[in-house]
Coordinates of C-alpha atoms in Angstrom, one line a residue:
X1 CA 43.5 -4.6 36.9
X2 CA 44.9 -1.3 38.5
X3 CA 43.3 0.0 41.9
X4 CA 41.8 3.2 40.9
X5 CA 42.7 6.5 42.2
X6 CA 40.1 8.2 44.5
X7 CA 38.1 11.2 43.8
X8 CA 39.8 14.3 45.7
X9 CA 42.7 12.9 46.4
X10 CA 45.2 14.7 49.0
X11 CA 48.6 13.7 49.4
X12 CA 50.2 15.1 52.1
X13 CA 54.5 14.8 50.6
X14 CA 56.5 13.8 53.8
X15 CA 60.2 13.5 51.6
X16 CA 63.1 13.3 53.8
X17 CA 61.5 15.4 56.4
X18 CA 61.4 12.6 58.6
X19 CA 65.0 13.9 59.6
X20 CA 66.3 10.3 59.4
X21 CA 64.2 9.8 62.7
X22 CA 62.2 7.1 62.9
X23 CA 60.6 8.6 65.8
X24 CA 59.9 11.8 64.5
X25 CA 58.4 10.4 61.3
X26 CA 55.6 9.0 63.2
X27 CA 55.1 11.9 65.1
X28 CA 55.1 13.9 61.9
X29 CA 51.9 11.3 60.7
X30 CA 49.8 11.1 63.4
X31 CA 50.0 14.5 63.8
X32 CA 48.2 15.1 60.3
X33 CA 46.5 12.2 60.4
X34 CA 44.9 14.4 63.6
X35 CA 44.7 16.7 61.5
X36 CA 43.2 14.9 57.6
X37 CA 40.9 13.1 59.9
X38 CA 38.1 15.6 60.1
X39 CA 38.0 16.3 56.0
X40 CA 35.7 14.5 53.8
X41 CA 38.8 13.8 51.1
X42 CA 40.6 10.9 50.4
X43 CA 44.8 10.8 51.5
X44 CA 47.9 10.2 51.1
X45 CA 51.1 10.3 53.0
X46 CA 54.2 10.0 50.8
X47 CA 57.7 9.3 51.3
X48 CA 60.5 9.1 48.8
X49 CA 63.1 6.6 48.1
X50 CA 66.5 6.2 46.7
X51 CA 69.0 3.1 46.6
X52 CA 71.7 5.4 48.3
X53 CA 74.8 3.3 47.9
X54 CA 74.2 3.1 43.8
X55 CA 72.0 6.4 43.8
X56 CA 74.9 9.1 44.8
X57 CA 78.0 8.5 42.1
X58 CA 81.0 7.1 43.8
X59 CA 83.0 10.1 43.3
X60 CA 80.3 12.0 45.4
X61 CA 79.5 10.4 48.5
X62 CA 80.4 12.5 51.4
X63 CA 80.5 15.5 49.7
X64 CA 78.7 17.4 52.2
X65 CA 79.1 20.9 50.4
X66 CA 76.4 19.5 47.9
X67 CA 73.5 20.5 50.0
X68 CA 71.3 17.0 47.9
X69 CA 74.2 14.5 48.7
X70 CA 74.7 15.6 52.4
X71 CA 70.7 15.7 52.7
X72 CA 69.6 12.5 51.3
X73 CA 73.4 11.1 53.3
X74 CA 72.2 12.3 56.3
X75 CA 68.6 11.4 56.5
X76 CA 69.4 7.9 55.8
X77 CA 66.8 5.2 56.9
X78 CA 66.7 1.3 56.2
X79 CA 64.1 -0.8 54.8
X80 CA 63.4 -1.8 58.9
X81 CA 62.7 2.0 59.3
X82 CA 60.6 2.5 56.2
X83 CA 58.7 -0.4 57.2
X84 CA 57.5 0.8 60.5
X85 CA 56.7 4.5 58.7
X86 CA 54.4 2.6 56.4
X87 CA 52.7 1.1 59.1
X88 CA 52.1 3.9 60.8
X89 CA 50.8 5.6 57.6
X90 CA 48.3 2.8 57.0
X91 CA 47.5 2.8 61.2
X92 CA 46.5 6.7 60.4
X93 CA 44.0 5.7 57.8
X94 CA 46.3 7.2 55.0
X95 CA 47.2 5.4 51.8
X96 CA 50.4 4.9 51.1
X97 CA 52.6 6.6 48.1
X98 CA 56.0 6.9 47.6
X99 CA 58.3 8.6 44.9
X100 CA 61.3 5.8 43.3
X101 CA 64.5 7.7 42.1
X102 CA 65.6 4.4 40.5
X103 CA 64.3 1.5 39.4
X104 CA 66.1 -0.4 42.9
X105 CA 63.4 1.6 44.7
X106 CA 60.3 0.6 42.6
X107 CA 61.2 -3.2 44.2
X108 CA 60.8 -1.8 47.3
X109 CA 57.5 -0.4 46.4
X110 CA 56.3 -3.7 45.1
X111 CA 57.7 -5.5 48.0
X112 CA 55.5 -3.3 50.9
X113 CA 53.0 -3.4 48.3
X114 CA 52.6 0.7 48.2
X115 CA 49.0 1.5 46.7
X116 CA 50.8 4.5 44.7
X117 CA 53.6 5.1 42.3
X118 CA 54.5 8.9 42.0
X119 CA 57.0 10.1 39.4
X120 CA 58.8 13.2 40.1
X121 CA 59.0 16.2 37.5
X122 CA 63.1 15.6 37.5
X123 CA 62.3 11.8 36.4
X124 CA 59.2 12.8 34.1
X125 CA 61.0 11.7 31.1
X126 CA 63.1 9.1 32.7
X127 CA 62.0 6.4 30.2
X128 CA 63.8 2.9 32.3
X129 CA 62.7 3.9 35.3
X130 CA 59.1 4.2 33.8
X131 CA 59.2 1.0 32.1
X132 CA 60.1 -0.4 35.2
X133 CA 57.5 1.7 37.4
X134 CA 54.6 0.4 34.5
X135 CA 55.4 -3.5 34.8
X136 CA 52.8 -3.2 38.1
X137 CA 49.4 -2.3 37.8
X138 CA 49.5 0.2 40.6
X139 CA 48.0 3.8 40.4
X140 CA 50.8 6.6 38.8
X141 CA 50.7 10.3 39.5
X142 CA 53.5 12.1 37.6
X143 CA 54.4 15.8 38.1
X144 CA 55.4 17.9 35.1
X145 CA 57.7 20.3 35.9
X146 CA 60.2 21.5 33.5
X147 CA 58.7 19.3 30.8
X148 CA 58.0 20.4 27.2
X149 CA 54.6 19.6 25.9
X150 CA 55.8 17.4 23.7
X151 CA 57.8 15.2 26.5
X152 CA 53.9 15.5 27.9
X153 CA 52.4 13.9 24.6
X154 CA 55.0 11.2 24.8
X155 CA 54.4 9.9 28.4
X156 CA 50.6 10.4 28.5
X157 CA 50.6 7.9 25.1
X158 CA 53.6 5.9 26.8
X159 CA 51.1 5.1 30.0
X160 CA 47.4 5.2 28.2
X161 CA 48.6 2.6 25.3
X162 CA 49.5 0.3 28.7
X163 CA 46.0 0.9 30.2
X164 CA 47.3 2.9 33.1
X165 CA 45.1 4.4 36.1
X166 CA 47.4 7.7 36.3
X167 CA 47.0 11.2 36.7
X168 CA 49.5 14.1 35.7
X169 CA 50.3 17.2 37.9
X170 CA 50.8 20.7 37.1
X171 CA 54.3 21.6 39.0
X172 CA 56.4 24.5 39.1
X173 CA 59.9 23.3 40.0
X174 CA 60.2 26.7 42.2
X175 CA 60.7 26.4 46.0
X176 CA 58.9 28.2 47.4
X177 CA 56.4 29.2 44.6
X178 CA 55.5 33.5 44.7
X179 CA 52.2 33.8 43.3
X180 CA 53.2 35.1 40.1
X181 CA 54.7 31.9 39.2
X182 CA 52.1 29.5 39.8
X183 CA 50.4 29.2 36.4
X184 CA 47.4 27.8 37.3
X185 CA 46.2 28.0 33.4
X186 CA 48.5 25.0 32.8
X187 CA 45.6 23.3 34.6
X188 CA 43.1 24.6 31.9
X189 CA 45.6 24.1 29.3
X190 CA 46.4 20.6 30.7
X191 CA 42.6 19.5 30.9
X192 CA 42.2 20.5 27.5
X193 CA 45.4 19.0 26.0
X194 CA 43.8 15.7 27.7
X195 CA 40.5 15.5 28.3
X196 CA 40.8 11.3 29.2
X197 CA 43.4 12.1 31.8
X198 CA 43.0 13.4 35.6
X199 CA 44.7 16.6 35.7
X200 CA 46.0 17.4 39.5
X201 CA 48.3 20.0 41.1
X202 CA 51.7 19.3 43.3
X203 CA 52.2 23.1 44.6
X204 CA 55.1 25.0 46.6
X205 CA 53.7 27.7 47.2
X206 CA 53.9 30.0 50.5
X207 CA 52.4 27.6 52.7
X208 CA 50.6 30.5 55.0
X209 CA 48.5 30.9 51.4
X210 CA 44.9 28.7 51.3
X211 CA 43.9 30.8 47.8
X212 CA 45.6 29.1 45.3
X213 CA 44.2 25.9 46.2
X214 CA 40.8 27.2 46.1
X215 CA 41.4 28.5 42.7
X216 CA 42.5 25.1 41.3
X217 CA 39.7 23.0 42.9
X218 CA 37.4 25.9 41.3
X219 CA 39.3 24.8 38.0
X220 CA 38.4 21.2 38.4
X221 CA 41.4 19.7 40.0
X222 CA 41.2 16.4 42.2
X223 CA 44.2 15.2 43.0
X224 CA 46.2 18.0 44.9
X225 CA 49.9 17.1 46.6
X226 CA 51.9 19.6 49.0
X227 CA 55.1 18.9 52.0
X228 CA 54.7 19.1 54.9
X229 CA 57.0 18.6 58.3
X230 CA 56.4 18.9 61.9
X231 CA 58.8 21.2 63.6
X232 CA 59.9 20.7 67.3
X233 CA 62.8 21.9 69.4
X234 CA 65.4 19.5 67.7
X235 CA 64.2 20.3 64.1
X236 CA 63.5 23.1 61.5
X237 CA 61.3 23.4 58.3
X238 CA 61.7 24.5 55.1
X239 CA 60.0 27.7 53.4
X240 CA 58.0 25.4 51.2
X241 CA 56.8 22.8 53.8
X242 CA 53.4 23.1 56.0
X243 CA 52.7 22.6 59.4
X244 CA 50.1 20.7 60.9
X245 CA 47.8 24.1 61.3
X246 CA 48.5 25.3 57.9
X247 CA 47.6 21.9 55.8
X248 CA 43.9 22.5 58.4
X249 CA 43.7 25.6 56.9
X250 CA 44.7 24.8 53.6
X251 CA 41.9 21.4 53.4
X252 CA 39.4 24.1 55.0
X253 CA 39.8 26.4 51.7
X254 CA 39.1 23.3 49.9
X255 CA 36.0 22.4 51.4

């Protein structure tokens, strides 16, 4: 029977922004697990992973003008690395999630024995790596960005008719998000649609902002997912990725 997924659920979306540094990826989690310790949620740290040497076609591996292939090429880390991330993510009291790009990476999953599946927007509809992500019975959260309500229908029936725990995501595939772009009826919309199903919210919006999350816990949302990236000397962060202050102030709105 599937582990359920708990009640205000936080998952705190880590993707390559460990810089291909093992190092700084567990500085990156204990420094929000400093920070997720003092809020009365439930959380999540989540990584993502791709089989690189099938993942990027042949004909596109180092290509480093394609700002996704010199990214993911760059920030490269093996199973040993991955390893002693998840360990620290367990160490700092988080569960553990992580987004497969291929059906390789759901194997690793299974193997660490993750307690989450999450299914991007782009593989929303990406029907062999689901049927490979559904032979488990671990917990799914899928975002829905760029998806048609009728792609929408056909995965909510594809994972209820196999007696899934899972939750679905309102996602705007904008990053950053401005505010007149976040939608937050598709919550409403979403909840109505279906009622049997917890209805979350992955955002990208201006991570200085701590209203919008108010506004979608006020709608009813539990299950919440938003990057995040430690910045130091050595490395940046992206426009759509929070700090350790700004995920404080952004669980303080939710209180």
């Amino acid at each position: 029977m599937a582990h359920k997924l708990p009640e205000n659920l936080f998952t705190l979306e880590m993707a390559n922004n460990h810089m291909g540094d093992v190092g700084h990826g567990i500085q990156l989690i204990q420094a929000f697990g400093d920070i997720c310790k003092k809020y009365p949620f439930h959380f999540a740290l989540k990584l993502q992973y791709r089989a690189l040497d099938t993942f990027i076609h042949p004909e596109m591996k180092n290509r480093v003008d394609v700002k996704y292939v010199k990214r993911f090429s760059e920030t490269r880390l093996s199973r040993s690395d991955f390893d002693k991330l998840i360990t620290e993510i367990r160490n700092q009291g988080f569960l553990t999630i992580s987004t497969p790009f291929d059906q390789e990476s759901v194997d690793l999953i299974e193997s660490q024995d993750l307690d989450i599946i999450k299914i991007a927007s782009c593989s929303f509809t990406d029907w062999p790596l689901l049927e490979r992500v559904v032979e488990n019975d671990k917990p799914i959260i899928a975002s829905t960005a760029g998806a048609s309500t009728d792609e929408i229908d056909r995965v909510v029936s594809f994972l209820s008719h196999r007696d899934k725990e899972f939750a679905i995501m309102h996602c705007v595939g904008q990053y950053p998000t401005p505010d007149e772009n976040m939608h937050l009826s598709q919550i409403r919309y979403l909840q109505k649609r279906y009622p049997n199903v917890r209805i979350g919210f992955s955002t990208h919006e201006n991570p200085a902002d701590t209203k919008i999350i108010s506004m979608a816990m006020a709608m009813g949302s539990t299950v919440f997912e938003r990057h995040v990236a430690l910045p130091t000397e050595k490395y940046g962060i992206n426009e759509y990725s929070s700090t350790p202050e700004q995920i404080d102030a952004w669980l303080s709105a939710a209180l």
